[in-house]
Amino acid sequence: MTSKHRPTPSGWAIIVLSVCALALGACGRKGPLDLPPTANAVPAAPGDTEVERQAQPSVFNPTYGSDAGPSAPKGAKKSFILDPLLGN
């Protein structure tokens, strides 16, 4: 039994664009952008040390507040239906 349904050219275009978008979305590496080879490195501001930068709250600073204790006490444990299976 053969099927006479084949994707139209617009269907193929959607498939190819989807595959390209997925392939290009996985490219790259995590971290800041690289400077061009001809760019000069911007010197740090005087007195701006790594410790001072970590002490400043920022969306881009994942270490901010990591040394602080919890802000609220731990609550009572609530039972869950899967606790016997999970061993909790």
XYZ file of C-alpha atoms in Angstrom:
88
model
C 0.000 0.000 0.000
C 1.510 3.311 -1.032
C 0.584 6.773 0.091
C 0.144 9.593 -2.396
C 0.585 12.261 0.281
C 3.867 14.107 -0.086
C 4.877 17.382 1.554
C 4.459 20.439 -0.648
C 7.403 22.786 -1.238
C 6.150 25.019 1.590
C 6.013 21.942 3.843
C 9.617 21.099 2.980
C 10.592 24.719 3.682
C 9.048 24.524 7.159
C 10.826 21.240 7.862
C 14.213 22.567 6.681
C 13.850 25.841 8.603
C 12.865 23.952 11.767
C 15.891 21.664 11.510
C 18.185 24.656 10.884
C 16.743 26.563 13.846
C 17.258 23.576 16.156
C 20.795 22.999 14.891
C 21.813 26.649 15.218
C 20.131 27.005 18.601
C 22.497 24.427 20.057
C 25.636 26.152 18.760
C 27.831 28.307 20.938
C 29.128 28.148 24.436
C 28.004 29.520 27.730
C 29.687 32.669 28.903
C 30.290 36.272 27.923
C 30.912 37.370 24.375
C 34.474 37.327 23.113
C 36.124 40.616 22.240
C 37.469 41.115 18.717
C 41.230 40.507 18.437
C 41.864 44.211 17.766
C 39.939 45.442 20.814
C 41.859 46.636 23.830
C 40.859 45.217 27.188
C 39.091 47.790 29.334
C 40.955 48.176 32.621
C 38.937 47.682 35.792
C 37.914 50.758 37.704
C 40.225 51.618 40.594
C 39.039 49.956 43.787
C 36.716 47.631 41.872
C 37.791 44.236 43.111
C 36.216 40.837 42.588
C 34.981 40.785 46.184
C 33.216 44.130 45.743
C 31.570 42.966 42.527
C 30.321 39.773 44.203
C 28.829 41.818 47.034
C 26.644 43.810 44.619
C 23.176 42.421 43.876
C 22.660 41.734 40.197
C 20.649 39.516 37.896
C 23.926 38.350 36.364
C 25.637 37.573 39.685
C 24.754 33.993 40.679
C 27.000 34.074 43.767
C 25.206 37.028 45.413
C 23.786 35.987 48.759
C 25.162 32.456 48.611
C 26.953 32.881 51.928
C 23.841 34.198 53.689
C 21.753 31.898 55.855
C 18.148 31.044 55.068
C 15.748 33.940 55.551
C 12.956 31.803 57.038
C 13.032 28.778 59.339
C 12.398 25.388 57.779
C 8.727 24.424 57.892
C 7.151 21.188 59.039
C 7.340 18.234 56.650
C 4.104 17.621 54.788
C 3.283 14.093 53.740
C 3.077 13.250 50.047
C 1.382 10.261 48.436
C 4.657 8.939 46.970
C 6.655 9.156 50.219
C 6.530 5.381 50.861
C 7.905 4.731 47.375
C 10.612 7.380 47.615
C 11.707 6.322 51.095
C 11.110 9.731 52.637
